[in-house]
Amino acid sequence: MKRILALTLCLLMLCSCGTVRLDDPLQNTAPPQQDPLPEQPDSVPEKVTPEQADILTLAYEPTDSFNPYLATSSVNCFLGNLLYEGLFAIGPEGDAIPRLCTHYDASADGLTYTFYLRHGITMHDGQQLSVSDVIASLNTARKSERYGYRLRHISSVLSVEADTVTIMLDTSYEKLPLLLDVPILRASQLSADRPVGTGPYRLFAGALREHDDWWRGSVPYGEVVRLYSASTAAELADDFAADHINFVCIDPNGSATPAYHSDDSLYSIKTMTMQYLGFNLTDGPFTNAALRAAITHLIDREALVADTCGGFASEASLPTHPESGNYDSRLAGKFEYAPDDFHTAMQQAGIRDVTGDGILDLPTEEGTIPASGTMLVCGAYSQRVAAAQALAEVFKAYGIELTVQSLGYNAYVRALQNGNFDLYYGEATLSPDGDLSCFFDQQSALCLGGMADAVALQLCETALENAGNYYTLCEFVMENGLLTPVLYKQNAVYARQELQLELTPALGNALYYTPEE
């Protein structure tokens, strides 16, 4: 499991990260003594008995950190949703819900935000949450791999008046609160493996125990959430089948994800993980913008989701989540599956099969080149390989001949970085606001194959300033074929019916809870 999530934090799922880790000024601060977390909690029996079946039991990785800035295992990151809170949480409708703040003010130019902290917030160590905790946490997050790229426009975090935190930006930002679900920790424990936070639960004696002084009183999932050690995807599946754990959240289309066969409750959770086609814009057949822009009409996204994702995805004809307010259905209709539109675009661009070999020929200054080449895909993910192969078969029928090259993860990354591809089937996790800057910013690890584009980057900045400008951004990206979106992935949640959970899952958080007022 550690390897699975470690991969997601690397090159192709790095949009919400993307910065180089800097030295933590507090890394040498010794944290206070904490309760030891045994490798296998003694309180967890070999099997959940019927009278205990209604106690939420989750997996954890005993050798990994619980620090939300440092954890690499998916199970520990998942537990962080119960241990830590941010100024905001992302709600079920994709909006920013105040948590550790009550409200905020924004300047007319969108460059200054002032957040008003809730009074009486007690952390797990019994001490009050302070302004300095919030400031130190946000500044550390700005330098972290996980949150650095999304917070890159923050120029300073300070307190101007009591019980407030002011954030100064270098770019006008309409929806900054969407980025501030960043967990807030005790300032003296920012590099600790088990830092205290403000969430409804705290780590104690191998379990998550009710935070007695939680600011909203009643915790969402009972006084105790049991923990059971699971280190790999296979162990997670086996332990669920054996009733050692009774709730799991997985990527059903991840690397080496075992099949789950269960008659229990099944939920799908939307994510900001987009799969797309990226192109080499500097060499080869896809330097032809007309070909790149028209290829979207050859992708039957509905069929691809059904055939390769088991339905755990949402088709997307625009590079923004189809359930977000940034997605314009009428605009998306211009770029949907429509082979006749592909033929029309090729005719208008003067692209046809000149040699009669069934492959389109692209006009160049020297003559023509065939619409053929190599499509890279990461072989560690069978779903992506299947999707790439399915697309290659379709493309061939319309005169684009591609060889699908499935590479191991490291070889795949090197090939992308060196530009050794004509196009690739990729995956990237975007920040909650759907920012696309990472594709066109030369400083980003996802800016591949000559994708750096000053106009697109400026349109990204304009969209951050006013979300209504996502229409223009998406239109520009699609009409110029800068990348071709395919789908947005969903996670799967399996829960034993005995739990009788009434879930209202939010983006990437199956255990989202609404604190009662």
XYZ file of C-alpha atoms in Angstrom:
517
model
C 0.000 0.000 0.000
C 2.890 2.346 0.751
C 4.247 1.812 -2.756
C 0.821 2.445 -4.257
C 0.410 5.861 -2.703
C 4.064 6.733 -3.134
C 3.512 6.410 -6.853
C 0.574 8.777 -6.672
C 2.807 11.410 -5.113
C 5.271 11.233 -7.999
C 5.355 12.758 -11.451
C 1.965 11.935 -12.903
C -0.206 12.698 -9.904
C 1.643 15.780 -8.747
C -0.593 18.709 -9.647
C -1.532 19.357 -6.060
C 2.127 19.095 -5.107
C 4.922 19.870 -7.533
C 7.318 21.867 -5.375
C 10.731 20.868 -4.107
C 10.723 20.068 -0.404
C 12.509 22.813 1.544
C 14.131 22.516 4.955
C 11.596 22.776 7.747
C 12.692 25.465 10.216
C 10.968 23.504 12.983
C 12.324 20.088 12.083
C 14.676 20.003 15.072
C 11.961 20.898 17.558
C 11.449 17.896 19.811
C 7.750 16.988 20.131
C 6.289 16.204 23.534
C 5.962 12.596 24.653
C 3.093 10.777 22.949
C 1.310 7.524 23.561
C 3.057 4.676 21.743
C 1.195 3.145 18.817
C 1.794 -0.640 18.857
C 2.423 -2.414 15.569
C -0.728 -4.461 16.159
C -3.144 -2.921 18.663
C -3.748 -5.361 21.494
C -7.359 -4.259 21.684
C -8.117 -5.597 18.183
C -9.249 -9.248 18.174
C -8.489 -11.651 15.349
C -12.015 -11.243 14.043
C -14.793 -8.765 14.677
C -17.448 -10.458 16.759
C -21.157 -9.823 16.083
C -21.509 -7.538 19.112
C -18.572 -5.445 17.843
C -19.618 -5.335 14.197
C -21.076 -1.853 14.516
C -17.725 -0.355 15.604
C -15.976 1.351 12.722
C -12.686 -0.482 12.120
C -10.157 0.995 9.706
C -6.786 -0.073 8.368
C -3.563 1.728 9.225
C 0.113 1.424 8.280
C 2.145 1.083 11.507
C 5.508 1.955 9.938
C 4.326 5.122 8.191
C 3.880 8.613 9.589
C 0.488 9.998 10.574
C 1.701 13.521 9.792
C -0.597 14.751 6.983
C 2.331 16.580 5.356
C 4.564 13.499 5.385
C 2.396 10.347 5.288
C 2.770 8.226 2.150
C 0.411 5.305 2.793
C -3.135 5.732 1.546
C -4.622 4.282 4.728
C -2.847 6.749 7.029
C -3.748 9.652 4.766
C -7.362 8.488 4.952
C -7.253 8.457 8.767
C -6.059 12.049 8.669
C -9.611 13.097 7.736
C -10.665 12.189 11.295
C -7.582 13.431 13.130
C -6.985 16.834 11.571
C -8.960 19.809 10.326
C -8.254 22.818 8.160
C -9.646 26.303 8.054
C -12.114 24.785 5.591
C -13.293 21.375 4.438
C -14.446 20.481 0.932
C -18.148 19.681 1.223
C -20.259 17.154 -0.709
C -21.196 19.803 -3.267
C -17.579 20.771 -3.832
C -17.813 24.026 -1.898
C -15.581 25.272 0.915
C -17.188 24.693 4.338
C -15.727 26.704 7.266
C -14.191 24.532 9.987
C -11.530 26.238 12.109
C -12.647 29.665 10.937
C -16.126 31.156 11.081
C -15.950 33.514 8.108
C -13.544 35.629 6.071
C -13.165 38.941 4.302
C -11.569 39.395 0.879
C -10.200 42.620 -0.549
C -11.750 44.007 -3.708
C -8.681 43.053 -5.750
C -8.726 39.464 -4.457
C -5.150 39.696 -3.175
C -5.805 39.789 0.575
C -7.943 37.430 2.650
C -8.575 37.708 6.373
C -9.893 34.625 8.188
C -11.572 34.835 11.596
C -10.739 31.831 13.787
C -13.334 30.084 15.908
C -13.066 30.682 19.623
C -12.538 27.843 22.038
C -10.900 25.317 19.707
C -9.026 22.772 21.837
C -6.324 20.590 20.327
C -5.651 16.967 21.277
C -3.044 18.013 23.849
C -5.670 19.982 25.782
C -4.270 23.385 24.799
C -6.104 26.002 22.772
C -5.537 26.374 19.046
C -3.555 29.562 18.479
C -3.067 31.919 15.591
C 0.602 30.918 15.553
C -0.411 27.258 15.019
C -2.383 28.219 11.927
C 0.339 30.478 10.545
C 3.099 27.922 11.124
C 1.026 25.112 9.613
C 0.195 27.048 6.453
C 3.792 28.180 6.013
C 5.021 24.601 6.403
C 2.406 23.366 3.956
C 3.619 25.962 1.445
C 7.021 24.278 1.516
C 5.738 20.699 1.439
C 5.611 18.402 -1.571
C 1.948 17.636 -1.030
C 0.598 21.174 -0.807
C 3.362 23.368 -2.198
C 2.152 23.805 -5.769
C -1.456 24.561 -4.910
C -0.343 27.229 -2.398
C 2.341 28.777 -4.626
C 0.486 32.088 -5.005
C 0.572 32.783 -1.256
C 3.234 35.412 -0.646
C 2.801 35.694 3.137
C 0.706 34.481 6.079
C 0.456 36.768 9.093
C -1.807 38.012 11.851
C -2.851 41.635 11.671
C -5.322 41.576 14.564
C -6.255 39.176 17.351
C -7.822 35.818 16.386
C -7.351 36.421 12.664
C -5.034 35.097 9.986
C -4.335 37.201 6.917
C -3.113 35.662 3.667
C -1.456 37.841 1.048
C -1.429 36.612 -2.559
C 0.568 37.510 -5.644
C -2.387 36.640 -7.898
C -6.039 37.503 -7.486
C -7.834 34.355 -6.333
C -11.614 34.031 -6.227
C -11.812 30.612 -4.557
C -8.836 30.553 -2.215
C -10.885 28.854 0.559
C -11.085 25.711 -1.612
C -7.334 25.322 -1.162
C -7.404 25.779 2.605
C -8.485 22.294 3.653
C -4.806 22.007 4.619
C -4.581 20.291 8.054
C -3.670 22.579 10.949
C -1.202 21.108 13.470
C 0.443 22.264 16.677
C 3.260 24.629 15.641
C 5.846 22.768 17.715
C 5.018 19.408 16.089
C 5.022 20.133 12.372
C 7.691 17.519 11.677
C 6.458 14.943 14.212
C 5.130 11.578 13.023
C 2.099 11.872 15.285
C 1.335 15.564 15.651
C -1.712 16.740 17.566
C -4.541 18.398 15.689
C -8.110 19.512 16.305
C -10.137 16.701 14.700
C -12.942 14.722 16.371
C -10.547 11.851 17.120
C -7.077 11.531 18.585
C -4.556 8.713 18.450
C -4.427 6.794 21.710
C -3.444 3.212 22.596
C -3.678 1.842 19.091
C -7.046 3.333 18.203
C -8.753 6.592 17.383
C -10.409 7.802 20.551
C -13.015 10.515 20.958
C -11.489 13.980 21.348
C -13.313 14.912 24.530
C -12.984 18.644 23.968
C -13.798 18.665 20.276
C -15.290 22.008 19.406
C -18.577 20.516 18.165
C -19.064 18.048 21.007
C -20.542 14.840 19.550
C -18.100 12.883 17.382
C -19.405 11.465 14.087
C -18.545 7.737 14.281
C -18.749 6.607 17.904
C -16.397 7.006 20.827
C -13.771 4.628 19.411
C -12.616 3.874 15.866
C -10.628 0.642 15.919
C -7.415 0.240 13.898
C -6.009 -2.867 12.248
C -2.606 -3.118 10.588
C -2.619 -3.556 6.803
C 0.474 -2.784 4.744
C -0.437 -3.843 1.205
C -3.428 -3.709 -1.108
C -3.730 -7.490 -0.879
C -3.738 -7.388 2.923
C -6.404 -4.705 2.858
C -8.666 -6.876 0.699
C -7.985 -10.018 2.741
C -8.588 -8.252 6.039
C -11.883 -6.842 4.786
C -12.972 -10.294 3.648
C -11.963 -11.715 7.041
C -13.865 -9.005 8.962
C -10.714 -7.598 10.548
C -11.728 -4.250 9.051
C -15.219 -3.214 8.008
C -14.697 -0.055 5.948
C -12.248 0.532 3.099
C -11.752 3.284 0.545
C -9.735 2.198 -2.488
C -8.850 3.195 -6.011
C -10.417 0.265 -7.909
C -8.289 1.156 -10.919
C -5.013 1.641 -9.095
C -1.843 -0.398 -9.243
C -2.379 -4.071 -8.387
C -5.715 -3.439 -6.673
C -7.314 -6.781 -5.770
C -10.942 -7.392 -6.663
C -13.473 -6.965 -3.874
C -16.422 -9.333 -3.848
C -18.942 -8.131 -1.323
C -22.675 -7.887 -0.853
C -22.155 -5.012 1.549
C -22.687 -1.314 0.934
C -20.764 0.139 -1.992
C -20.254 3.836 -2.632
C -18.390 5.734 -5.316
C -16.449 8.856 -4.360
C -15.473 11.494 -6.877
C -11.849 12.580 -7.110
C -9.914 15.283 -8.920
C -7.788 12.661 -10.702
C -7.989 13.236 -14.449
C -6.830 10.825 -17.143
C -5.906 12.463 -20.408
C -3.845 12.308 -23.578
C -0.728 14.440 -23.585
C 1.202 15.218 -26.774
C 4.728 15.927 -27.902
C 4.292 19.430 -29.279
C 7.907 19.804 -30.381
C 8.481 16.794 -32.627
C 6.499 14.214 -34.567
C 2.968 14.062 -35.992
C 1.264 15.788 -33.086
C 3.010 19.048 -33.741
C 0.013 19.390 -36.082
C -2.548 21.311 -34.026
C -5.472 20.296 -36.232
C -4.782 16.608 -35.629
C -4.400 17.125 -31.878
C -7.578 19.162 -31.601
C -9.665 16.706 -33.630
C -8.610 13.539 -31.832
C -11.141 14.239 -29.054
C -13.902 13.299 -31.529
C -12.554 9.734 -31.765
C -12.851 9.016 -28.028
C -16.033 7.251 -26.973
C -15.610 8.173 -23.321
C -18.786 6.491 -22.128
C -17.688 3.154 -23.581
C -14.144 3.589 -22.270
C -15.382 4.186 -18.720
C -17.620 1.124 -18.879
C -15.028 -1.159 -20.490
C -11.852 -0.213 -18.615
C -12.912 1.442 -15.333
C -15.743 -0.784 -14.208
C -17.879 2.343 -14.158
C -15.717 4.010 -11.481
C -15.117 7.187 -13.469
C -16.955 10.093 -15.070
C -16.358 10.849 -18.727
C -15.062 14.370 -19.375
C -14.799 16.179 -22.697
C -13.346 19.264 -21.003
C -10.266 19.423 -18.737
C -12.337 20.169 -15.645
C -14.476 17.943 -13.470
C -17.874 17.305 -15.089
C -19.672 17.817 -11.749
C -18.019 21.144 -11.010
C -19.392 24.577 -11.714
C -16.492 25.090 -14.130
C -17.861 22.491 -16.565
C -20.003 23.920 -19.361
C -22.084 21.138 -20.921
C -22.774 23.084 -24.114
C -19.096 23.735 -24.653
C -18.324 20.098 -23.864
C -20.715 19.076 -26.632
C -18.366 20.632 -29.189
C -15.618 18.168 -28.243
C -17.514 14.935 -27.638
C -17.328 11.643 -29.553
C -18.247 12.472 -33.151
C -16.180 10.663 -35.840
C -17.839 12.699 -38.598
C -16.489 15.861 -36.996
C -13.014 14.286 -37.056
C -13.335 13.624 -40.799
C -14.503 17.189 -41.398
C -11.603 18.639 -39.406
C -9.094 16.534 -41.371
C -10.540 17.671 -44.693
C -10.440 21.326 -43.654
C -6.804 20.956 -42.549
C -5.788 19.229 -45.775
C -4.928 16.014 -43.961
C -5.625 12.847 -45.955
C -4.158 9.510 -46.931
C -1.870 10.500 -49.765
C -0.039 7.172 -50.176
C -3.061 4.887 -49.925
C -1.612 2.868 -47.027
C -4.513 3.624 -44.672
C -2.513 6.165 -42.648
C -3.219 9.886 -42.784
C -0.425 12.072 -44.116
C 0.264 15.424 -42.518
C 1.466 18.317 -44.680
C 4.821 19.863 -43.718
C 7.173 22.332 -45.355
C 9.226 19.413 -46.694
C 6.256 17.338 -47.872
C 4.250 15.027 -45.636
C 4.765 12.813 -42.611
C 2.518 9.907 -41.581
C 0.189 10.138 -38.612
C 1.987 7.357 -36.794
C 4.105 7.076 -33.685
C 4.357 5.819 -30.119
C 1.857 6.155 -27.279
C 3.429 5.726 -23.849
C 1.524 4.349 -20.886
C 2.614 3.299 -17.401
C 2.506 -0.495 -17.258
C 2.019 -0.504 -13.481
C -1.661 0.352 -14.021
C -3.628 -2.233 -15.996
C -6.621 0.073 -16.450
C -4.508 2.742 -18.126
C -2.866 0.148 -20.365
C -6.288 -1.166 -21.397
C -7.527 2.369 -22.092
C -4.443 3.219 -24.180
C -4.767 0.033 -26.207
C -8.484 0.600 -26.796
C -7.817 4.136 -28.019
C -4.995 2.985 -30.295
C -7.322 0.481 -31.962
C -9.922 3.154 -32.601
C -7.367 5.661 -33.853
C -5.978 3.125 -36.320
C -9.400 2.734 -37.903
C -9.336 6.461 -38.648
C -5.836 6.634 -40.056
C -3.701 7.243 -36.945
C -1.358 4.318 -36.355
C 0.118 4.151 -32.889
C 2.291 1.629 -31.109
C 1.369 1.403 -27.447
C 4.536 1.171 -25.365
C 3.872 0.022 -21.817
C 6.810 0.845 -19.539
C 7.622 0.273 -15.900
C 7.057 3.320 -13.747
C 10.638 4.631 -13.622
C 11.239 4.031 -17.337
C 7.934 5.721 -18.115
C 8.856 8.809 -16.108
C 12.287 9.022 -17.764
C 10.768 8.703 -21.244
C 8.315 11.508 -20.527
C 10.973 13.762 -19.079
C 13.225 13.158 -22.098
C 10.439 13.717 -24.618
C 10.699 10.179 -26.016
C 7.063 9.888 -27.060
C 4.550 11.131 -29.580
C 1.678 11.071 -27.123
C 1.040 9.466 -23.760
C -1.884 8.289 -21.674
C -1.442 10.109 -18.385
C -3.064 10.710 -15.034
C -2.886 13.785 -12.817
C -4.553 14.796 -9.571
C -5.647 18.421 -9.718
C -6.138 20.707 -6.732
C -9.747 21.114 -5.484
C -10.288 24.258 -7.561
C -9.358 22.457 -10.808
C -6.347 24.655 -11.563
C -4.704 23.628 -14.871
C -1.564 25.751 -14.506
C 0.589 22.700 -13.778
C 0.350 21.582 -17.408
C 1.566 24.870 -18.899
C 3.963 26.114 -16.226
C 7.613 25.297 -17.036
C 8.289 24.935 -13.315
C 5.811 22.084 -12.981
C 6.678 18.385 -13.321
C 3.579 17.917 -15.477
C 4.671 20.381 -18.156
C 5.863 17.753 -20.658
C 6.579 17.581 -24.351
C 6.765 21.320 -24.907
C 3.406 22.040 -23.239
C 4.646 25.311 -21.726
C 2.298 27.938 -23.105
C 2.237 31.568 -21.988
C -1.281 32.211 -23.286
C -2.720 29.119 -21.606
C -0.929 29.982 -18.376
C -2.349 33.496 -18.440
C -5.830 32.066 -19.026
C -5.288 29.830 -15.993
C -4.473 32.901 -13.912
C -7.590 34.631 -15.225
C -9.694 31.600 -14.310
C -8.295 31.688 -10.775
C -9.293 35.330 -10.533
C -12.834 34.584 -11.752
C -14.113 31.033 -12.185
C -16.385 32.232 -14.977
C -13.269 32.394 -17.144
C -12.862 28.589 -17.077
C -15.039 28.559 -20.203
C -12.450 30.519 -22.180
C -9.592 28.469 -20.723
C -11.202 25.126 -21.576
C -12.130 26.331 -25.047
C -8.552 27.445 -25.726
C -7.051 24.182 -24.474
C -9.395 22.060 -26.554
C -9.323 24.110 -29.765
C -5.529 24.067 -29.715
C -5.284 20.432 -28.670
C -2.930 21.204 -25.785
C -4.211 18.115 -24.006
C -7.229 15.842 -24.459
C -9.190 14.924 -21.315
C -10.714 11.466 -21.132
C -12.218 10.911 -17.683
C -12.129 11.697 -13.981
C -11.626 8.726 -11.682
C -13.762 7.688 -8.744
C -12.771 5.806 -5.608
C -14.756 2.870 -4.274
C -15.899 2.512 -0.669
C -16.955 -0.828 0.790
C -18.700 -0.768 4.167
C -20.294 -3.560 6.189
C -24.036 -3.080 6.420
C -23.871 -3.655 10.178
C -22.248 -0.245 10.540
C -25.477 1.403 9.387
C -23.561 4.432 8.191
C -25.333 7.313 6.543
C -22.489 8.704 4.493
C -22.415 12.049 2.733
C -19.029 11.627 1.035
C -17.158 14.628 -0.278
C -14.289 15.050 -2.685
C -11.697 12.440 -1.724
C -13.226 11.994 1.739
C -15.634 9.104 2.239
C -15.967 9.894 5.961
C -16.897 13.540 5.517
C -18.939 14.759 8.454
C -20.980 17.886 9.046
C -20.445 19.286 12.544
C -23.766 20.093 14.156
C -24.338 23.737 14.936
